[in-house]
């Protein structure tokens, strides 16, 4: 049972990993670093008052001598989530070692110098805890959910698995088969397939264009040296955040961090490895298969990184487009104008807008599932709606989208695990956690004029990336799609 539980956690991490990229995350643009203080105590008292009104616990941050950051929020719960957020994902790989970060995530649960795999699984099960990990294109995460009283053991286990994993040859060989099966599962999920194709064409010949799992030939050839090299290069103090939420004492967490990480995670010798540049290319990938019942299509333009000031506006624009599924029902009173048109014209089975951001770039677009005969009509309506965002979106629509975005933002921070994830990600991106009142103020500052201006900047007359799979004979050619990014007539 114990082995099955941990194995399931590892296997499910792939689907969860991609959903993290696909879903609207709560990192909001702005310069990384400490907040500025004007007028001394007056602004501090205003911030304190806002926290009292909202009853939001403070996020405390401390940096160790080796650069590792410790960040926590104590909400006094009986349970907690604690994890390590590491600034290292598939983007730091090259063509030859693509897949190493994900392979390493799998190996974390296969035993350490202190614990065998069975010992690790039994200890976690006996605590009533959960241990999990996932890899994205820019981050690797290891985290545990446990009773608050078990925080010291949870931190010790996390420290053990990232610093003392045995990476045994037998376990490496066994895990190859697990990852190859995971790849087969991924290939049956057409949404994931389309998004991998979208990245491959949008960021062709760059690190973001490669998949997280890596190609089959790499999985078959990755060896212990590759895994050790990746750890010694990237798992360094300045690139790691120990984040915790729930019933967590920051002082206790800080002492645990000093004890388990203070001496072991050295800083980089020389400069931190530079983030590989990834250039966006307007282009397409089509995989036509007329035997498939439905066409799966993603269209995206280049957006911005998390810290860019236009991120908030693009998030509001993303909410304006919205999402819809046939199971929702509805009609002319749906909040999304595109959903109204889609529902009324029976143009697709579902669509979902997305705003996926990375450090210095991003993809803003839409994913849709259509009948073969309605692909062209659906794309026409989508691009027409995009043009409307650039030219004539109304103030009332923007106000409704802002309210929906704020609601979704707060609803996602429900429980210690999503809060811990929010802390970890924001610390890596900004070196601080942006307070909720600040997020809401930035959203409130957006109006219809700003939306039109920002959407014109990133959408109008821009060459998109297109990925399409299935019966796509009716999909317009790429030149036609590009010309429709300028203006559309009925």
PDB file of C-alpha atoms in Angstrom, residues 225-419:
ATOM      1  CA  UNK A 225      26.480  10.987 -13.752  1.00  0.00           C
ATOM      2  CA  UNK A 226      23.854  13.104 -15.577  1.00  0.00           C
ATOM      3  CA  UNK A 227      21.694  13.180 -12.431  1.00  0.00           C
ATOM      4  CA  UNK A 228      24.608  14.025 -10.108  1.00  0.00           C
ATOM      5  CA  UNK A 229      25.824  16.763 -12.490  1.00  0.00           C
ATOM      6  CA  UNK A 230      22.368  18.347 -12.549  1.00  0.00           C
ATOM      7  CA  UNK A 231      22.167  18.365  -8.732  1.00  0.00           C
ATOM      8  CA  UNK A 232      25.662  19.798  -8.226  1.00  0.00           C
ATOM      9  CA  UNK A 233      25.059  22.489 -10.862  1.00  0.00           C
ATOM     10  CA  UNK A 234      21.570  23.660  -9.904  1.00  0.00           C
ATOM     11  CA  UNK A 235      20.617  22.603  -6.358  1.00  0.00           C
ATOM     12  CA  UNK A 236      22.343  25.561  -4.668  1.00  0.00           C
ATOM     13  CA  UNK A 237      21.270  27.722  -1.730  1.00  0.00           C
ATOM     14  CA  UNK A 238      20.483  30.969  -3.618  1.00  0.00           C
ATOM     15  CA  UNK A 239      18.138  29.075  -5.978  1.00  0.00           C
ATOM     16  CA  UNK A 240      16.122  27.271  -3.283  1.00  0.00           C
ATOM     17  CA  UNK A 241      13.178  28.424  -1.167  1.00  0.00           C
ATOM     18  CA  UNK A 242      11.989  26.471   1.878  1.00  0.00           C
ATOM     19  CA  UNK A 243       8.319  27.461   2.054  1.00  0.00           C
ATOM     20  CA  UNK A 244       5.687  26.444   4.592  1.00  0.00           C
ATOM     21  CA  UNK A 245       2.061  27.243   5.385  1.00  0.00           C
ATOM     22  CA  UNK A 246      -0.556  26.103   7.897  1.00  0.00           C
ATOM     23  CA  UNK A 247       0.346  25.569  11.543  1.00  0.00           C
ATOM     24  CA  UNK A 248       3.968  26.649  11.201  1.00  0.00           C
ATOM     25  CA  UNK A 249       6.227  28.641  13.527  1.00  0.00           C
ATOM     26  CA  UNK A 250       8.649  30.658  11.401  1.00  0.00           C
ATOM     27  CA  UNK A 251      11.294  30.641  14.137  1.00  0.00           C
ATOM     28  CA  UNK A 252      11.090  26.842  14.384  1.00  0.00           C
ATOM     29  CA  UNK A 253      11.248  26.502  10.603  1.00  0.00           C
ATOM     30  CA  UNK A 254      14.272  28.808  10.496  1.00  0.00           C
ATOM     31  CA  UNK A 255      16.142  26.712  13.068  1.00  0.00           C
ATOM     32  CA  UNK A 256      15.312  23.538  11.122  1.00  0.00           C
ATOM     33  CA  UNK A 257      16.552  25.155   7.900  1.00  0.00           C
ATOM     34  CA  UNK A 258      19.837  26.189   9.527  1.00  0.00           C
ATOM     35  CA  UNK A 259      20.356  22.710  10.939  1.00  0.00           C
ATOM     36  CA  UNK A 260      19.534  20.723   7.776  1.00  0.00           C
ATOM     37  CA  UNK A 261      20.600  23.130   5.015  1.00  0.00           C
ATOM     38  CA  UNK A 262      22.854  25.760   6.592  1.00  0.00           C
ATOM     39  CA  UNK A 263      26.152  23.974   6.016  1.00  0.00           C
ATOM     40  CA  UNK A 264      25.342  21.653   3.117  1.00  0.00           C
ATOM     41  CA  UNK A 265      23.894  23.755   0.282  1.00  0.00           C
ATOM     42  CA  UNK A 266      26.819  25.840  -0.862  1.00  0.00           C
ATOM     43  CA  UNK A 267      26.539  28.891  -3.061  1.00  0.00           C
ATOM     44  CA  UNK A 268      27.598  28.781  -6.707  1.00  0.00           C
ATOM     45  CA  UNK A 269      31.283  28.794  -7.513  1.00  0.00           C
ATOM     46  CA  UNK A 270      31.407  31.670  -9.933  1.00  0.00           C
ATOM     47  CA  UNK A 271      28.232  32.938 -11.556  1.00  0.00           C
ATOM     48  CA  UNK A 272      24.794  31.307 -11.375  1.00  0.00           C
ATOM     49  CA  UNK A 273      24.059  29.535 -14.706  1.00  0.00           C
ATOM     50  CA  UNK A 274      22.357  32.015 -17.021  1.00  0.00           C
ATOM     51  CA  UNK A 275      18.742  31.421 -18.031  1.00  0.00           C
ATOM     52  CA  UNK A 276      18.888  30.216 -21.664  1.00  0.00           C
ATOM     53  CA  UNK A 277      17.235  32.790 -23.971  1.00  0.00           C
ATOM     54  CA  UNK A 278      14.082  31.522 -25.686  1.00  0.00           C
ATOM     55  CA  UNK A 279      12.871  33.388 -28.761  1.00  0.00           C
ATOM     56  CA  UNK A 280       9.208  33.192 -29.803  1.00  0.00           C
ATOM     57  CA  UNK A 281       8.512  32.302 -33.445  1.00  0.00           C
ATOM     58  CA  UNK A 282       5.105  32.690 -35.075  1.00  0.00           C
ATOM     59  CA  UNK A 283       4.649  29.319 -36.771  1.00  0.00           C
ATOM     60  CA  UNK A 284       2.508  26.191 -36.809  1.00  0.00           C
ATOM     61  CA  UNK A 285       2.479  22.424 -36.323  1.00  0.00           C
ATOM     62  CA  UNK A 286      -0.332  20.394 -37.905  1.00  0.00           C
ATOM     63  CA  UNK A 287      -0.843  16.704 -37.264  1.00  0.00           C
ATOM     64  CA  UNK A 288      -3.805  15.687 -39.399  1.00  0.00           C
ATOM     65  CA  UNK A 289      -5.609  12.482 -38.475  1.00  0.00           C
ATOM     66  CA  UNK A 290      -9.063  12.139 -40.011  1.00  0.00           C
ATOM     67  CA  UNK A 291      -9.783   9.002 -37.985  1.00  0.00           C
ATOM     68  CA  UNK A 292     -10.033  11.079 -34.804  1.00  0.00           C
ATOM     69  CA  UNK A 293     -13.558  12.277 -33.920  1.00  0.00           C
ATOM     70  CA  UNK A 294     -12.607  15.812 -32.803  1.00  0.00           C
ATOM     71  CA  UNK A 295     -10.030  18.459 -33.705  1.00  0.00           C
ATOM     72  CA  UNK A 296      -7.844  19.803 -30.895  1.00  0.00           C
ATOM     73  CA  UNK A 297      -6.359  23.246 -31.521  1.00  0.00           C
ATOM     74  CA  UNK A 298      -4.283  25.814 -29.604  1.00  0.00           C
ATOM     75  CA  UNK A 299      -3.468  29.323 -30.854  1.00  0.00           C
ATOM     76  CA  UNK A 300      -1.228  31.702 -28.900  1.00  0.00           C
ATOM     77  CA  UNK A 301       0.668  34.951 -29.210  1.00  0.00           C
ATOM     78  CA  UNK A 302       3.801  35.834 -27.279  1.00  0.00           C
ATOM     79  CA  UNK A 303       2.973  37.329 -23.893  1.00  0.00           C
ATOM     80  CA  UNK A 304       5.237  38.512 -21.075  1.00  0.00           C
ATOM     81  CA  UNK A 305       7.089  37.161 -18.049  1.00  0.00           C
ATOM     82  CA  UNK A 306       5.660  37.206 -14.530  1.00  0.00           C
ATOM     83  CA  UNK A 307       7.473  40.391 -13.515  1.00  0.00           C
ATOM     84  CA  UNK A 308       6.349  42.482 -16.508  1.00  0.00           C
ATOM     85  CA  UNK A 309       3.927  45.343 -15.721  1.00  0.00           C
ATOM     86  CA  UNK A 310       1.533  44.202 -18.496  1.00  0.00           C
ATOM     87  CA  UNK A 311       0.946  40.810 -16.850  1.00  0.00           C
ATOM     88  CA  UNK A 312      -2.089  42.004 -14.874  1.00  0.00           C
ATOM     89  CA  UNK A 313      -3.794  43.402 -17.982  1.00  0.00           C
ATOM     90  CA  UNK A 314      -3.214  40.165 -19.883  1.00  0.00           C
ATOM     91  CA  UNK A 315      -4.667  38.202 -16.963  1.00  0.00           C
ATOM     92  CA  UNK A 316      -7.812  40.354 -17.069  1.00  0.00           C
ATOM     93  CA  UNK A 317      -7.974  39.912 -20.865  1.00  0.00           C
ATOM     94  CA  UNK A 318      -7.589  36.170 -20.375  1.00  0.00           C
ATOM     95  CA  UNK A 319     -10.515  36.220 -17.934  1.00  0.00           C
ATOM     96  CA  UNK A 320     -12.573  38.224 -20.454  1.00  0.00           C
ATOM     97  CA  UNK A 321     -12.207  35.426 -23.027  1.00  0.00           C
ATOM     98  CA  UNK A 322     -12.981  32.873 -20.311  1.00  0.00           C
ATOM     99  CA  UNK A 323     -13.753  29.207 -20.820  1.00  0.00           C
ATOM    100  CA  UNK A 324     -16.764  27.108 -21.724  1.00  0.00           C
ATOM    101  CA  UNK A 325     -17.791  23.485 -21.997  1.00  0.00           C
ATOM    102  CA  UNK A 326     -20.977  21.936 -23.387  1.00  0.00           C
ATOM    103  CA  UNK A 327     -21.728  20.556 -19.945  1.00  0.00           C
ATOM    104  CA  UNK A 328     -22.033  24.140 -18.615  1.00  0.00           C
ATOM    105  CA  UNK A 329     -25.212  24.767 -20.586  1.00  0.00           C
ATOM    106  CA  UNK A 330     -26.102  28.455 -20.421  1.00  0.00           C
ATOM    107  CA  UNK A 331     -27.019  30.921 -23.108  1.00  0.00           C
ATOM    108  CA  UNK A 332     -26.891  34.628 -23.840  1.00  0.00           C
ATOM    109  CA  UNK A 333     -26.225  35.532 -20.201  1.00  0.00           C
ATOM    110  CA  UNK A 334     -22.868  33.776 -19.939  1.00  0.00           C
ATOM    111  CA  UNK A 335     -20.166  36.124 -18.657  1.00  0.00           C
ATOM    112  CA  UNK A 336     -17.878  35.473 -21.632  1.00  0.00           C
ATOM    113  CA  UNK A 337     -18.953  37.003 -24.943  1.00  0.00           C
ATOM    114  CA  UNK A 338     -17.088  34.221 -26.752  1.00  0.00           C
ATOM    115  CA  UNK A 339     -18.992  31.626 -24.700  1.00  0.00           C
ATOM    116  CA  UNK A 340     -22.278  33.227 -25.791  1.00  0.00           C
ATOM    117  CA  UNK A 341     -21.304  33.069 -29.472  1.00  0.00           C
ATOM    118  CA  UNK A 342     -19.946  29.540 -29.167  1.00  0.00           C
ATOM    119  CA  UNK A 343     -23.025  28.256 -27.365  1.00  0.00           C
ATOM    120  CA  UNK A 344     -25.447  29.994 -29.733  1.00  0.00           C
ATOM    121  CA  UNK A 345     -23.664  28.735 -32.863  1.00  0.00           C
ATOM    122  CA  UNK A 346     -22.806  25.272 -31.501  1.00  0.00           C
ATOM    123  CA  UNK A 347     -19.225  25.892 -32.674  1.00  0.00           C
ATOM    124  CA  UNK A 348     -17.183  23.682 -30.348  1.00  0.00           C
ATOM    125  CA  UNK A 349     -17.282  21.140 -27.529  1.00  0.00           C
ATOM    126  CA  UNK A 350     -15.141  23.282 -25.233  1.00  0.00           C
ATOM    127  CA  UNK A 351     -12.625  26.108 -25.151  1.00  0.00           C
ATOM    128  CA  UNK A 352     -10.264  27.424 -22.490  1.00  0.00           C
ATOM    129  CA  UNK A 353      -8.234  30.604 -22.566  1.00  0.00           C
ATOM    130  CA  UNK A 354      -4.778  30.505 -21.013  1.00  0.00           C
ATOM    131  CA  UNK A 355      -2.010  32.845 -19.931  1.00  0.00           C
ATOM    132  CA  UNK A 356       1.130  30.797 -19.277  1.00  0.00           C
ATOM    133  CA  UNK A 357       4.029  32.887 -18.037  1.00  0.00           C
ATOM    134  CA  UNK A 358       7.725  32.139 -17.657  1.00  0.00           C
ATOM    135  CA  UNK A 359      10.535  34.358 -16.374  1.00  0.00           C
ATOM    136  CA  UNK A 360      10.989  36.453 -19.519  1.00  0.00           C
ATOM    137  CA  UNK A 361       8.270  35.339 -21.941  1.00  0.00           C
ATOM    138  CA  UNK A 362       4.844  33.729 -22.038  1.00  0.00           C
ATOM    139  CA  UNK A 363       2.001  32.350 -24.138  1.00  0.00           C
ATOM    140  CA  UNK A 364      -1.422  34.013 -24.205  1.00  0.00           C
ATOM    141  CA  UNK A 365      -4.068  32.201 -26.190  1.00  0.00           C
ATOM    142  CA  UNK A 366      -6.871  29.678 -26.402  1.00  0.00           C
ATOM    143  CA  UNK A 367      -7.268  25.891 -26.541  1.00  0.00           C
ATOM    144  CA  UNK A 368     -10.383  24.457 -28.188  1.00  0.00           C
ATOM    145  CA  UNK A 369     -11.956  21.134 -29.101  1.00  0.00           C
ATOM    146  CA  UNK A 370     -14.189  21.224 -32.196  1.00  0.00           C
ATOM    147  CA  UNK A 371     -16.138  19.068 -34.624  1.00  0.00           C
ATOM    148  CA  UNK A 372     -14.243  18.788 -37.948  1.00  0.00           C
ATOM    149  CA  UNK A 373     -16.841  20.918 -39.779  1.00  0.00           C
ATOM    150  CA  UNK A 374     -16.771  23.831 -37.308  1.00  0.00           C
ATOM    151  CA  UNK A 375     -13.001  24.369 -36.938  1.00  0.00           C
ATOM    152  CA  UNK A 376     -12.830  27.302 -39.377  1.00  0.00           C
ATOM    153  CA  UNK A 377     -15.947  28.993 -37.962  1.00  0.00           C
ATOM    154  CA  UNK A 378     -14.735  28.633 -34.385  1.00  0.00           C
ATOM    155  CA  UNK A 379     -11.323  30.092 -35.188  1.00  0.00           C
ATOM    156  CA  UNK A 380     -13.010  32.956 -37.065  1.00  0.00           C
ATOM    157  CA  UNK A 381     -15.135  33.805 -34.009  1.00  0.00           C
ATOM    158  CA  UNK A 382     -12.128  33.552 -31.658  1.00  0.00           C
ATOM    159  CA  UNK A 383      -9.994  35.900 -33.752  1.00  0.00           C
ATOM    160  CA  UNK A 384     -12.901  38.300 -34.146  1.00  0.00           C
ATOM    161  CA  UNK A 385     -13.251  38.369 -30.353  1.00  0.00           C
ATOM    162  CA  UNK A 386      -9.510  38.985 -29.994  1.00  0.00           C
ATOM    163  CA  UNK A 387      -9.830  41.959 -32.363  1.00  0.00           C
ATOM    164  CA  UNK A 388     -12.740  43.250 -30.273  1.00  0.00           C
ATOM    165  CA  UNK A 389     -10.470  43.210 -27.203  1.00  0.00           C
ATOM    166  CA  UNK A 390      -8.086  45.447 -29.146  1.00  0.00           C
ATOM    167  CA  UNK A 391     -10.719  47.881 -30.380  1.00  0.00           C
ATOM    168  CA  UNK A 392     -14.062  47.991 -28.584  1.00  0.00           C
ATOM    169  CA  UNK A 393     -14.188  46.064 -25.279  1.00  0.00           C
ATOM    170  CA  UNK A 394     -16.547  47.825 -22.852  1.00  0.00           C
ATOM    171  CA  UNK A 395     -15.997  49.083 -19.317  1.00  0.00           C
ATOM    172  CA  UNK A 396     -18.755  46.855 -17.892  1.00  0.00           C
ATOM    173  CA  UNK A 397     -17.142  43.723 -19.379  1.00  0.00           C
ATOM    174  CA  UNK A 398     -13.776  44.666 -17.910  1.00  0.00           C
ATOM    175  CA  UNK A 399     -15.328  45.349 -14.485  1.00  0.00           C
ATOM    176  CA  UNK A 400     -16.959  41.903 -14.470  1.00  0.00           C
ATOM    177  CA  UNK A 401     -13.705  40.212 -15.547  1.00  0.00           C
ATOM    178  CA  UNK A 402     -11.772  42.021 -12.792  1.00  0.00           C
ATOM    179  CA  UNK A 403     -14.236  40.808 -10.161  1.00  0.00           C
ATOM    180  CA  UNK A 404     -14.045  37.255 -11.512  1.00  0.00           C
ATOM    181  CA  UNK A 405     -10.236  37.324 -11.527  1.00  0.00           C
ATOM    182  CA  UNK A 406     -10.099  38.555  -7.924  1.00  0.00           C
ATOM    183  CA  UNK A 407     -12.594  35.899  -6.841  1.00  0.00           C
ATOM    184  CA  UNK A 408     -10.651  33.114  -8.579  1.00  0.00           C
ATOM    185  CA  UNK A 409      -7.421  34.417  -7.090  1.00  0.00           C
ATOM    186  CA  UNK A 410      -8.770  34.215  -3.535  1.00  0.00           C
ATOM    187  CA  UNK A 411     -10.585  30.896  -4.058  1.00  0.00           C
ATOM    188  CA  UNK A 412      -7.339  29.271  -5.199  1.00  0.00           C
ATOM    189  CA  UNK A 413      -5.666  30.175  -1.892  1.00  0.00           C
ATOM    190  CA  UNK A 414      -7.840  27.725   0.037  1.00  0.00           C
ATOM    191  CA  UNK A 415      -5.798  25.434   2.280  1.00  0.00           C
ATOM    192  CA  UNK A 416      -2.169  25.160   3.344  1.00  0.00           C
ATOM    193  CA  UNK A 417      -0.930  23.481   0.143  1.00  0.00           C
ATOM    194  CA  UNK A 418      -2.000  26.147  -2.413  1.00  0.00           C
ATOM    195  CA  UNK A 419      -0.809  28.884  -0.028  1.00  0.00           C
TER     196      UNK A 419
END
